[in-house]
mmCIF file of C-alpha atoms in Angstrom:
data_model
loop_
_atom_site.group_PDB
_atom_site.id
_atom_site.type_symbol
_atom_site.label_atom_id
_atom_site.label_comp_id
_atom_site.label_asym_id
_atom_site.label_seq_id
_atom_site.Cartn_x
_atom_site.Cartn_y
_atom_site.Cartn_z
ATOM 1 C CA UNK A 143 209.431 52.524 161.612
ATOM 2 C CA UNK A 144 213.156 51.868 161.713
ATOM 3 C CA UNK A 145 213.804 48.196 161.003
ATOM 4 C CA UNK A 146 214.446 46.034 164.080
ATOM 5 C CA UNK A 147 214.067 48.992 166.457
ATOM 6 C CA UNK A 148 212.988 47.717 169.903
ATOM 7 C CA UNK A 149 209.586 48.752 171.150
ATOM 8 C CA UNK A 150 211.082 50.698 174.057
ATOM 9 C CA UNK A 151 213.066 52.867 171.644
ATOM 10 C CA UNK A 152 209.892 53.494 169.660
ATOM 11 C CA UNK A 153 208.051 54.611 172.797
ATOM 12 C CA UNK A 154 210.872 56.952 173.760
ATOM 13 C CA UNK A 155 211.256 58.366 170.236
ATOM 14 C CA UNK A 156 207.564 59.136 169.864
ATOM 15 C CA UNK A 157 207.376 60.573 173.358
ATOM 16 C CA UNK A 158 210.238 62.921 172.511
ATOM 17 C CA UNK A 159 208.695 63.730 169.123
ATOM 18 C CA UNK A 160 205.534 64.808 170.914
ATOM 19 C CA UNK A 161 207.619 66.748 173.447
ATOM 20 C CA UNK A 162 206.174 64.843 176.405
ATOM 21 C CA UNK A 163 208.069 64.112 179.597
ATOM 22 C CA UNK A 164 207.985 60.662 181.188
ATOM 23 C CA UNK A 165 206.005 62.116 184.074
ATOM 24 C CA UNK A 166 203.445 63.734 181.790
ATOM 25 C CA UNK A 167 202.954 60.616 179.671
ATOM 26 C CA UNK A 168 202.817 58.241 182.630
ATOM 27 C CA UNK A 169 200.127 60.329 184.341
ATOM 28 C CA UNK A 170 198.067 60.551 181.148
ATOM 29 C CA UNK A 171 198.362 56.812 180.430
ATOM 30 C CA UNK A 172 197.717 55.771 184.039
ATOM 31 C CA UNK A 173 201.062 54.057 184.641
ATOM 32 C CA UNK A 174 203.939 54.817 186.984
ATOM 33 C CA UNK A 175 206.937 56.782 185.762
ATOM 34 C CA UNK A 176 209.101 53.861 186.889
ATOM 35 C CA UNK A 177 207.164 51.406 184.723
ATOM 36 C CA UNK A 178 207.313 53.735 181.705
ATOM 37 C CA UNK A 179 211.064 54.063 182.204
ATOM 38 C CA UNK A 180 211.370 50.262 182.314
ATOM 39 C CA UNK A 181 209.394 50.007 179.068
ATOM 40 C CA UNK A 182 211.626 52.520 177.324
ATOM 41 C CA UNK A 183 214.844 50.860 178.451
ATOM 42 C CA UNK A 184 213.621 47.352 177.618
ATOM 43 C CA UNK A 185 213.544 46.110 181.207
ATOM 44 C CA UNK A 186 209.793 45.491 180.769
ATOM 45 C CA UNK A 187 207.747 44.573 177.714
ATOM 46 C CA UNK A 188 204.386 46.274 177.043
ATOM 47 C CA UNK A 189 201.149 44.383 176.613
ATOM 48 C CA UNK A 190 198.865 45.069 173.660
ATOM 49 C CA UNK A 191 196.664 47.160 175.929
ATOM 50 C CA UNK A 192 199.649 49.201 177.085
ATOM 51 C CA UNK A 193 200.727 49.843 173.485
ATOM 52 C CA UNK A 194 197.198 51.035 172.714
ATOM 53 C CA UNK A 195 197.173 53.414 175.687
ATOM 54 C CA UNK A 196 200.572 54.904 174.956
ATOM 55 C CA UNK A 197 199.916 55.266 171.238
ATOM 56 C CA UNK A 198 196.582 56.937 171.928
ATOM 57 C CA UNK A 199 198.265 59.464 174.204
ATOM 58 C CA UNK A 200 201.082 60.073 171.709
ATOM 59 C CA UNK A 201 198.750 60.262 168.684
ATOM 60 C CA UNK A 202 200.786 57.671 166.798
ATOM 61 C CA UNK A 203 199.417 57.027 163.272
ATOM 62 C CA UNK A 204 198.054 53.540 162.628
ATOM 63 C CA UNK A 205 200.848 52.629 160.216
ATOM 64 C CA UNK A 206 203.428 53.326 162.916
ATOM 65 C CA UNK A 207 201.318 51.612 165.581
ATOM 66 C CA UNK A 208 201.623 48.387 163.626
ATOM 67 C CA UNK A 209 205.366 48.807 164.012
ATOM 68 C CA UNK A 210 204.943 48.997 167.783
ATOM 69 C CA UNK A 211 203.044 45.693 167.799
ATOM 70 C CA UNK A 212 205.643 43.966 165.636
ATOM 71 C CA UNK A 213 208.510 45.267 167.750
ATOM 72 C CA UNK A 214 206.783 43.912 170.873
ATOM 73 C CA UNK A 215 206.239 40.491 169.284
ATOM 74 C CA UNK A 216 202.553 40.907 168.399
ATOM 75 C CA UNK A 217 200.756 40.740 165.070
ATOM 76 C CA UNK A 218 199.795 44.110 163.552
ATOM 77 C CA UNK A 219 196.373 45.261 164.707
ATOM 78 C CA UNK A 220 195.427 47.525 161.803
ATOM 79 C CA UNK A 221 194.876 46.206 158.265
ATOM 80 C CA UNK A 222 195.672 48.182 155.133
ATOM 81 C CA UNK A 223 193.309 47.829 152.173
ATOM 82 C CA UNK A 224 193.375 49.520 148.764
ATOM 83 C CA UNK A 225 190.856 52.323 148.461
ATOM 84 C CA UNK A 226 188.722 50.311 146.038
ATOM 85 C CA UNK A 227 188.369 47.524 148.630
ATOM 86 C CA UNK A 228 187.034 49.741 151.416
ATOM 87 C CA UNK A 229 183.359 49.168 150.680
ATOM 88 C CA UNK A 230 181.159 51.681 152.483
ATOM 89 C CA UNK A 231 184.159 53.915 153.187
ATOM 90 C CA UNK A 232 184.980 54.110 149.468
ATOM 91 C CA UNK A 233 181.345 54.929 148.786
ATOM 92 C CA UNK A 234 181.576 57.709 151.376
ATOM 93 C CA UNK A 235 184.667 59.125 149.649
ATOM 94 C CA UNK A 236 182.867 59.110 146.304
ATOM 95 C CA UNK A 237 179.794 60.746 147.852
ATOM 96 C CA UNK A 238 181.855 63.544 149.402
ATOM 97 C CA UNK A 239 183.729 64.158 146.153
ATOM 98 C CA UNK A 240 180.509 64.217 144.122
ATOM 99 C CA UNK A 241 178.798 66.375 146.737
ATOM 100 C CA UNK A 242 181.548 68.942 146.350
ATOM 101 C CA UNK A 243 180.551 69.754 142.764
ATOM 102 C CA UNK A 244 180.967 72.234 141.180
ATOM 103 C CA UNK A 245 183.888 72.830 143.544
ATOM 104 C CA UNK A 246 187.115 70.912 142.811
ATOM 105 C CA UNK A 247 187.810 68.127 145.325
ATOM 106 C CA UNK A 248 190.367 65.336 145.668
ATOM 107 C CA UNK A 249 191.087 62.419 147.959
ATOM 108 C CA UNK A 250 194.782 62.175 148.854
ATOM 109 C CA UNK A 251 196.934 60.046 151.113
ATOM 110 C CA UNK A 252 199.245 61.319 153.847
ATOM 111 C CA UNK A 253 201.836 62.274 151.206
ATOM 112 C CA UNK A 254 199.304 64.160 149.080
ATOM 113 C CA UNK A 255 199.356 61.501 146.361
ATOM 114 C CA UNK A 256 196.125 61.605 144.365
ATOM 115 C CA UNK A 257 193.711 58.747 145.093
ATOM 116 C CA UNK A 258 190.496 60.066 143.524
ATOM 117 C CA UNK A 259 189.078 63.300 142.143
ATOM 118 C CA UNK A 260 185.672 64.678 141.245
ATOM 119 C CA UNK A 261 184.772 66.009 137.790
ATOM 120 C CA UNK A 262 185.471 69.607 138.752
ATOM 121 C CA UNK A 263 189.040 68.785 139.802
ATOM 122 C CA UNK A 264 189.542 66.579 136.746
ATOM 123 C CA UNK A 265 189.094 69.698 134.600
ATOM 124 C CA UNK A 266 192.089 71.213 136.357
ATOM 125 C CA UNK A 267 194.205 68.063 136.194
ATOM 126 C CA UNK A 268 193.622 66.977 132.600
ATOM 127 C CA UNK A 269 196.426 69.177 131.284
ATOM 128 C CA UNK A 270 199.068 68.242 133.877
ATOM 129 C CA UNK A 271 202.354 67.416 132.065
ATOM 130 C CA UNK A 272 203.160 63.738 131.702
ATOM 131 C CA UNK A 273 206.314 63.990 133.826
ATOM 132 C CA UNK A 274 204.192 65.088 136.795
ATOM 133 C CA UNK A 275 201.637 62.294 136.469
ATOM 134 C CA UNK A 276 203.615 59.226 137.434
ATOM 135 C CA UNK A 277 204.062 56.941 139.065
ATOM 136 C CA UNK A 278 201.383 58.749 141.074
ATOM 137 C CA UNK A 279 200.282 62.344 140.704
ATOM 138 C CA UNK A 280 201.222 64.354 143.776
ATOM 139 C CA UNK A 281 198.992 67.367 144.382
ATOM 140 C CA UNK A 282 201.672 69.494 146.043
ATOM 141 C CA UNK A 283 204.244 68.720 143.362
ATOM 142 C CA UNK A 284 201.673 69.542 140.696
ATOM 143 C CA UNK A 285 200.927 72.870 142.391
ATOM 144 C CA UNK A 286 204.474 74.136 142.977
ATOM 145 C CA UNK A 287 206.521 72.471 140.197
ATOM 146 C CA UNK A 288 207.687 74.949 137.509
ATOM 147 C CA UNK A 289 205.955 72.786 134.872
ATOM 148 C CA UNK A 290 202.774 72.581 136.956
ATOM 149 C CA UNK A 291 200.635 75.427 138.236
ATOM 150 C CA UNK A 292 203.458 77.495 139.722
ATOM 151 C CA UNK A 293 203.541 80.000 136.868
ATOM 152 C CA UNK A 294 199.800 80.587 137.280
ATOM 153 C CA UNK A 295 199.872 81.075 141.053
ATOM 154 C CA UNK A 296 199.489 84.800 141.570
ATOM 155 C CA UNK A 297 200.345 84.556 145.269
ATOM 156 C CA UNK A 298 203.047 81.932 144.702
ATOM 157 C CA UNK A 299 205.343 82.976 147.560
ATOM 158 C CA UNK A 300 202.467 83.070 150.023
ATOM 159 C CA UNK A 301 201.046 79.716 148.877
ATOM 160 C CA UNK A 302 204.506 78.094 148.857
ATOM 161 C CA UNK A 303 205.084 79.167 152.463
ATOM 162 C CA UNK A 304 201.718 77.729 153.529
ATOM 163 C CA UNK A 305 202.327 74.487 151.618
ATOM 164 C CA UNK A 306 205.773 73.904 153.109
ATOM 165 C CA UNK A 307 204.337 74.533 156.558
ATOM 166 C CA UNK A 308 201.687 71.862 155.951
ATOM 167 C CA UNK A 309 204.302 69.313 154.880
ATOM 168 C CA UNK A 310 206.464 70.055 157.931
ATOM 169 C CA UNK A 311 203.468 69.594 160.223
ATOM 170 C CA UNK A 312 202.530 66.348 158.509
ATOM 171 C CA UNK A 313 206.083 65.065 158.812
ATOM 172 C CA UNK A 314 206.135 66.025 162.488
ATOM 173 C CA UNK A 315 202.937 64.045 163.022
ATOM 174 C CA UNK A 316 203.769 60.938 160.982
ATOM 175 C CA UNK A 317 207.597 60.728 160.873
ATOM 176 C CA UNK A 318 207.207 59.454 157.294
ATOM 177 C CA UNK A 319 210.649 59.734 155.609
ATOM 178 C CA UNK A 320 208.946 60.131 152.223
ATOM 179 C CA UNK A 321 207.545 63.441 153.475
ATOM 180 C CA UNK A 322 211.047 64.625 154.312
ATOM 181 C CA UNK A 323 212.025 63.824 150.714
ATOM 182 C CA UNK A 324 208.962 65.628 149.379
ATOM 183 C CA UNK A 325 209.715 68.661 151.532
ATOM 184 C CA UNK A 326 213.262 68.842 150.206
ATOM 185 C CA UNK A 327 211.987 68.552 146.645
ATOM 186 C CA UNK A 328 209.402 71.295 147.062
ATOM 187 C CA UNK A 329 211.948 73.586 148.711
ATOM 188 C CA UNK A 330 214.286 73.102 145.733
ATOM 189 C CA UNK A 331 211.818 74.409 143.161
ATOM 190 C CA UNK A 332 212.693 77.868 141.795
ATOM 191 C CA UNK A 333 210.246 80.698 142.277
ATOM 192 C CA UNK A 334 208.453 82.051 139.206
ATOM 193 C CA UNK A 335 209.843 85.213 137.651
ATOM 194 C CA UNK A 336 206.615 87.131 138.243
ATOM 195 C CA UNK A 337 206.672 89.540 141.209
ATOM 196 C CA UNK A 338 205.424 88.196 144.523
ATOM 197 C CA UNK A 339 201.860 89.185 145.298
ATOM 198 C CA UNK A 340 199.824 88.806 148.450
ATOM 199 C CA UNK A 341 196.116 88.143 148.208
ATOM 200 C CA UNK A 342 194.251 91.410 148.816
ATOM 201 C CA UNK A 343 191.004 91.692 150.725
ATOM 202 C CA UNK A 344 189.667 91.410 154.267
ATOM 203 C CA UNK A 345 189.087 87.655 153.974
ATOM 204 C CA UNK A 346 192.856 87.147 154.341
ATOM 205 C CA UNK A 347 192.393 87.946 158.026
ATOM 206 C CA UNK A 348 190.629 84.573 158.271
ATOM 207 C CA UNK A 349 192.308 82.340 155.683
ATOM 208 C CA UNK A 350 194.628 82.877 152.708
ATOM 209 C CA UNK A 351 193.125 81.638 149.431
ATOM 210 C CA UNK A 352 194.947 80.254 146.416
ATOM 211 C CA UNK A 353 194.872 82.947 143.736
ATOM 212 C CA UNK A 354 195.144 81.285 140.345
ATOM 213 C CA UNK A 355 195.119 82.610 136.785
ATOM 214 C CA UNK A 356 193.060 80.372 134.490
ATOM 215 C CA UNK A 357 191.739 80.544 130.942
ATOM 216 C CA UNK A 358 188.370 81.330 132.498
ATOM 217 C CA UNK A 359 189.755 84.219 134.543
ATOM 218 C CA UNK A 360 191.364 84.711 137.907
ATOM 219 C CA UNK A 361 190.177 82.247 140.545
ATOM 220 C CA UNK A 362 190.285 82.732 144.308
ATOM 221 C CA UNK A 363 189.972 79.406 146.133
ATOM 222 C CA UNK A 364 189.850 78.336 149.779
ATOM 223 C CA UNK A 365 190.454 74.711 150.745
ATOM 224 C CA UNK A 366 188.857 72.635 153.491
ATOM 225 C CA UNK A 367 189.958 69.171 154.653
ATOM 226 C CA UNK A 368 187.703 66.232 155.573
ATOM 227 C CA UNK A 369 189.020 63.123 157.348
ATOM 228 C CA UNK A 370 187.457 59.928 158.694
ATOM 229 C CA UNK A 371 186.730 59.771 162.395
ATOM 230 C CA UNK A 372 188.104 56.838 164.419
ATOM 231 C CA UNK A 373 189.578 54.863 161.509
ATOM 232 C CA UNK A 374 190.791 51.301 162.100
ATOM 233 C CA UNK A 375 192.335 50.776 158.653
ATOM 234 C CA UNK A 376 195.711 52.303 157.744
ATOM 235 C CA UNK A 377 194.435 53.581 154.393
ATOM 236 C CA UNK A 378 191.466 55.315 156.011
ATOM 237 C CA UNK A 379 193.722 56.788 158.681
ATOM 238 C CA UNK A 380 195.794 58.438 155.966
ATOM 239 C CA UNK A 381 193.038 59.620 153.612
ATOM 240 C CA UNK A 382 192.077 63.282 153.486
ATOM 241 C CA UNK A 383 189.536 64.872 151.167
ATOM 242 C CA UNK A 384 190.480 68.394 150.140
ATOM 243 C CA UNK A 385 187.762 70.593 148.645
ATOM 244 C CA UNK A 386 188.447 73.976 147.088
ATOM 245 C CA UNK A 387 185.642 76.500 147.617
ATOM 246 C CA UNK A 388 185.239 79.869 145.867
ATOM 247 C CA UNK A 389 186.444 82.823 147.926
ATOM 248 C CA UNK A 390 184.502 85.370 145.855
ATOM 249 C CA UNK A 391 181.441 85.631 143.622
ATOM 250 C CA UNK A 392 183.472 85.757 140.405
ATOM 251 C CA UNK A 393 185.123 82.413 141.165
ATOM 252 C CA UNK A 394 181.793 80.906 142.171
ATOM 253 C CA UNK A 395 180.326 81.926 138.821
ATOM 254 C CA UNK A 396 183.288 80.494 136.879
ATOM 255 C CA UNK A 397 183.097 77.124 138.638
ATOM 256 C CA UNK A 398 179.353 76.936 138.049
ATOM 257 C CA UNK A 399 179.785 77.794 134.368
ATOM 258 C CA UNK A 400 182.491 75.166 133.892
ATOM 259 C CA UNK A 401 180.275 72.536 135.496
ATOM 260 C CA UNK A 402 177.341 73.344 133.231
ATOM 261 C CA UNK A 403 179.372 73.513 130.002
ATOM 262 C CA UNK A 404 178.947 70.675 127.536
ATOM 263 C CA UNK A 405 182.517 70.816 126.214
ATOM 264 C CA UNK A 406 185.457 69.103 127.908
ATOM 265 C CA UNK A 407 188.058 71.816 127.426
ATOM 266 C CA UNK A 408 190.435 72.056 130.406
ATOM 267 C CA UNK A 409 190.038 75.003 132.734
ATOM 268 C CA UNK A 410 193.800 75.434 132.812
ATOM 269 C CA UNK A 411 195.935 75.299 129.690
#
């Protein structure tokens, strides 16, 4: 939220971001177009209930909704707790991560900063260079940075295009300026010298996997995202759990073998 921005400007900005007309939004929220216009221009002030209705229709993230309340003179409605203080929700995150074994899985925030990882993913992260670890390891930076996994991504150009598209969509949804910075950083990374390669196979008609060279062989991985339904906490609203599943039998066998091995050697060197 822009500091000291009036609530009417916030309503208008998010309406325009969602490409909604005043007529469309007023009909969906059950208010007159005249009243919505008065809210946007500051001639009227919204109630808490009105803020809730408009934000629901505009799919405003909880962090930004708190800005609406503050701008209208109300206390924020949605708390923000550290992941470790989320009780049953933290236990659910841990259960999903553990349940993903032997498939790598991570919990990330809206900027793809690492919050937690299961043992399978830890094998992939243990050899990440120090300069990519702090102050918080970012999964997208780790994937596309020249000192990260970029040189091992067989379908680097394809994966980079998909990753940048995800960041743009996330920025469009959240308006988080940190995502704009991350997008610019990722776009600035040079491409590896290896020739571009598309992932072969009929499964690409459904979803494009990450094709990765590892010390255990070439891995083909698909990712799926899990989020909490109807969150009331800002942290929970921004958490996503990303699990990487094998896209072929060879990858499935490698992940199973790594999970059953007694040694702690990293999967990626």
